[in-house]
Amino acid sequence: MSEFALLIGYRHVSSWSLRGWLAMRKTGAPFEEVLIRYRLPDHKARLTAMSPTSKVPLLIHERGDETVRVWDSIAIGEYVAELFPNQRLWPDDPVARAMARSISAEMHSGFRPLRERLDMNLLGRVEGVSVDDDEAVKADVERIQAIWIECRETWGEREGGPYLFGHFTIADAMYAPVATRFRTYGVTLEPTAQAYCEAILADEDMKAWEMAARAEDPPEPKAN
């Protein structure tokens, strides 16, 4: 039995599951993936029995004689960053680390118009969607691009890797689902933002998630 188990939702649409999964994957530690099809009553009941919030993702860590439950993607990221410091899931530089935490928190609590208008549809490709007619969504897209460009130009390019701070961090996990949304809806981006988006989508773990989604049955319809 694995020391870690991660409860996740539908890979097609569960952006928060993807965030927690990427953070866990980047630790390099083996973990059991438990798919919860939370639109099915029996799966929902199972999730409710295990998670204080009845939501995914949920990390369960059998830590010696103690069972630790960590819910919410950003909390999972923080927890595994502490457990696996050598994986550098936060930047080493304190200024960069403060920026990474700030933009992760901003993603966690913000961008509601974008989330509602451009919902996650990992394997879908939707043509004819424009954000220009929705000022709130347009502002979200512009803000996200500004974040990506600032991080790439200030830290990422200097370190040499393709991610926001060079190497992969929790901040990248937090913005990975946004990259899939931009691809799904064909959002036009500035060159630096587009290059970062392509780097996230080409990440080996991101591709593994997408491959698993293709093998997974589509989500059940939402209840009316």
Coordinates of C-alpha atoms in Angstrom, one line a residue:
M1 CA 0.0 0.0 0.0
S2 CA 1.3 3.4 -0.9
E3 CA 2.2 6.0 1.7
F4 CA 0.1 8.5 -0.2
A5 CA -3.3 8.5 -1.8
L6 CA -4.7 11.3 -3.8
L7 CA -8.4 11.6 -4.5
I8 CA -9.1 13.3 -7.8
G9 CA -12.2 14.1 -9.8
Y10 CA -12.8 13.9 -13.6
R11 CA -9.6 14.6 -15.4
H12 CA -11.6 16.3 -18.2
V13 CA -13.0 19.1 -16.1
S14 CA -11.6 19.0 -12.5
S15 CA -9.0 21.9 -12.6
W16 CA -8.4 21.7 -8.9
S17 CA -7.7 18.0 -9.1
L18 CA -5.1 18.7 -11.8
R19 CA -3.4 21.3 -9.6
G20 CA -3.1 19.0 -6.6
W21 CA -2.0 16.1 -8.8
L22 CA 0.7 18.0 -10.5
A23 CA 2.2 19.2 -7.2
M24 CA 2.2 15.6 -5.9
R25 CA 3.6 14.2 -9.2
K26 CA 6.5 16.7 -9.1
T27 CA 7.6 15.3 -5.7
G28 CA 8.6 12.1 -7.5
A29 CA 7.0 10.1 -4.7
P30 CA 4.7 7.1 -5.6
F31 CA 1.1 7.7 -4.8
E32 CA -2.2 5.9 -5.4
E33 CA -4.7 7.8 -7.6
V34 CA -8.3 7.4 -6.6
L35 CA -10.7 8.7 -9.2
I36 CA -13.9 10.0 -7.6
R37 CA -16.8 10.4 -10.1
Y38 CA -18.5 12.8 -7.8
R39 CA -21.6 13.2 -9.9
L40 CA -22.5 9.7 -9.0
P41 CA -24.3 9.4 -5.6
D42 CA -22.2 6.5 -4.4
H43 CA -19.0 8.2 -5.3
K44 CA -20.1 11.4 -3.7
A45 CA -21.0 9.5 -0.5
R46 CA -17.6 7.9 -0.4
L47 CA -16.0 11.3 -0.9
T48 CA -18.1 12.9 1.9
A49 CA -17.0 10.1 4.2
M50 CA -13.4 10.8 3.6
S51 CA -13.1 14.6 3.0
P52 CA -14.2 17.3 5.4
T53 CA -15.3 19.4 2.5
S54 CA -16.8 16.7 0.3
K55 CA -14.6 18.0 -2.5
V56 CA -11.6 16.9 -4.5
P57 CA -8.6 16.8 -4.4
L58 CA -7.8 15.2 -1.1
L59 CA -4.4 14.0 -0.1
I60 CA -4.2 11.2 2.4
H61 CA -0.8 10.6 3.9
E62 CA -0.2 7.5 6.1
R63 CA 2.6 9.1 8.2
G64 CA 3.7 6.5 10.6
D65 CA 0.9 5.8 13.0
E66 CA -1.0 9.0 12.0
T67 CA -3.3 9.6 9.0
V68 CA -3.0 13.1 7.7
R69 CA -5.7 14.5 5.4
V70 CA -4.9 17.6 3.4
W71 CA -7.6 19.2 1.2
D72 CA -7.6 22.0 -1.2
S73 CA -5.0 22.2 -4.0
I74 CA -2.8 25.0 -2.6
A75 CA -2.7 23.4 0.9
I76 CA -1.6 20.1 -0.8
G77 CA 1.1 22.0 -2.6
E78 CA 2.4 23.6 0.6
Y79 CA 2.3 20.3 2.4
V80 CA 4.3 18.3 -0.1
A81 CA 6.7 21.3 -0.6
E82 CA 7.6 20.9 3.0
L83 CA 7.9 17.1 2.8
F84 CA 10.1 17.2 -0.3
P85 CA 12.3 20.4 0.0
N86 CA 14.8 19.0 -2.5
Q87 CA 12.2 19.2 -5.3
R88 CA 12.1 23.0 -4.9
L89 CA 8.4 23.3 -5.4
W90 CA 8.8 26.9 -4.3
P91 CA 11.6 29.1 -5.7
D92 CA 14.7 29.4 -3.6
D93 CA 15.0 33.1 -3.8
P94 CA 12.8 34.7 -1.2
V95 CA 11.6 37.5 -3.5
A96 CA 10.7 35.0 -6.2
R97 CA 9.1 32.8 -3.6
A98 CA 6.9 35.6 -2.3
M99 CA 5.9 36.3 -5.9
A100 CA 5.1 32.6 -6.5
R101 CA 3.0 32.4 -3.4
S102 CA 1.2 35.7 -4.2
I103 CA 0.2 34.7 -7.8
S104 CA -0.8 31.2 -6.6
A105 CA -3.1 32.8 -4.0
E106 CA -4.4 35.2 -6.7
M107 CA -5.3 32.2 -8.9
H108 CA -6.8 30.4 -6.0
S109 CA -9.2 33.2 -5.0
G110 CA -9.7 35.1 -8.3
F111 CA -10.5 35.1 -12.0
R112 CA -14.1 34.0 -11.5
P113 CA -15.3 35.6 -14.7
L114 CA -12.8 33.6 -16.7
R115 CA -13.6 30.4 -14.9
E116 CA -17.3 30.8 -15.6
R117 CA -17.0 31.8 -19.2
L118 CA -14.1 29.5 -20.2
D119 CA -14.8 26.4 -18.0
M120 CA -12.3 23.6 -18.2
N121 CA -12.9 21.2 -21.1
L122 CA -9.5 19.5 -21.3
L123 CA -10.1 17.5 -24.5
G124 CA -12.5 19.9 -26.2
R125 CA -11.8 22.5 -28.8
V126 CA -14.4 25.2 -29.0
E127 CA -14.4 27.6 -32.0
G128 CA -15.9 31.0 -32.3
V129 CA -15.4 32.1 -28.7
S130 CA -14.2 35.7 -28.2
V131 CA -13.4 37.3 -24.9
D132 CA -13.5 40.8 -26.4
D133 CA -17.2 41.2 -25.8
D134 CA -16.8 40.5 -22.0
E135 CA -14.8 43.1 -20.2
A136 CA -14.4 41.0 -17.0
V137 CA -13.1 38.0 -18.9
K138 CA -10.9 40.1 -21.0
A139 CA -9.4 41.8 -17.9
D140 CA -8.7 38.3 -16.4
V141 CA -6.9 37.2 -19.6
E142 CA -4.8 40.4 -19.6
R143 CA -4.0 40.0 -15.9
I144 CA -2.9 36.4 -16.3
Q145 CA -0.7 37.2 -19.3
A146 CA 0.9 40.1 -17.3
I147 CA 1.7 37.6 -14.5
W148 CA 3.2 35.1 -16.8
I149 CA 5.2 37.7 -18.7
E150 CA 6.6 39.3 -15.5
C151 CA 7.6 36.0 -14.0
R152 CA 9.2 34.7 -17.2
E153 CA 11.1 38.0 -17.8
T154 CA 12.2 38.5 -14.2
W155 CA 13.0 35.0 -13.1
G156 CA 12.2 32.2 -15.6
E157 CA 14.4 33.3 -18.4
R158 CA 17.2 34.1 -16.0
E159 CA 17.2 30.5 -14.6
G160 CA 16.9 29.0 -18.0
G161 CA 13.9 26.7 -17.7
P162 CA 10.6 27.1 -19.5
Y163 CA 8.4 27.7 -16.5
L164 CA 7.4 30.8 -14.5
F165 CA 10.5 30.6 -12.3
G166 CA 12.6 28.5 -14.5
H167 CA 12.0 25.1 -12.9
F168 CA 8.5 23.8 -12.2
T169 CA 6.9 25.2 -9.0
I170 CA 3.5 25.2 -7.4
A171 CA 2.7 28.4 -9.2
D172 CA 2.9 26.5 -12.5
A173 CA 0.6 23.8 -11.1
M174 CA -1.9 26.6 -10.2
Y175 CA -1.9 28.0 -13.7
A176 CA -1.7 24.8 -15.7
P177 CA -5.5 24.5 -16.0
V178 CA -5.6 28.0 -17.4
A179 CA -3.3 27.0 -20.2
T180 CA -5.7 24.2 -21.1
R181 CA -8.6 26.7 -21.2
F182 CA -6.7 29.0 -23.5
R183 CA -6.0 26.1 -25.8
T184 CA -9.6 24.8 -25.7
Y185 CA -11.1 28.2 -26.6
G186 CA -8.3 29.4 -28.9
V187 CA -7.5 32.5 -26.9
T188 CA -4.9 34.7 -28.6
L189 CA -1.9 35.4 -26.3
E190 CA 1.2 37.6 -26.4
P191 CA 4.3 35.7 -27.6
T192 CA 5.9 35.3 -24.2
A193 CA 2.6 34.1 -22.6
Q194 CA 1.9 31.8 -25.6
A195 CA 5.4 30.2 -25.3
Y196 CA 4.8 29.6 -21.6
C197 CA 1.4 28.1 -22.3
E198 CA 2.9 25.7 -24.8
A199 CA 5.6 24.8 -22.3
I200 CA 3.0 23.8 -19.7
L201 CA 1.0 21.8 -22.2
A202 CA 4.2 20.0 -23.3
D203 CA 5.2 19.1 -19.7
E204 CA 5.6 15.3 -19.4
D205 CA 3.3 15.1 -16.4
M206 CA 0.7 17.3 -18.0
K207 CA 0.8 15.0 -21.0
A208 CA 0.4 12.0 -18.7
W209 CA -2.8 13.6 -17.2
E210 CA -4.2 14.3 -20.7
M211 CA -3.4 10.7 -21.8
A212 CA -5.3 9.4 -18.7
A213 CA -8.2 11.7 -19.5
R214 CA -8.4 10.2 -23.0
A215 CA -8.7 6.7 -21.5
E216 CA -11.3 7.8 -18.9
D217 CA -15.0 7.8 -19.5
P218 CA -16.4 11.3 -20.0
P219 CA -18.1 12.9 -16.9
E220 CA -21.7 12.2 -16.2
P221 CA -24.1 15.1 -17.0
K222 CA -24.5 17.6 -14.2
A223 CA -27.7 17.2 -12.2
N224 CA -30.4 19.8 -13.0

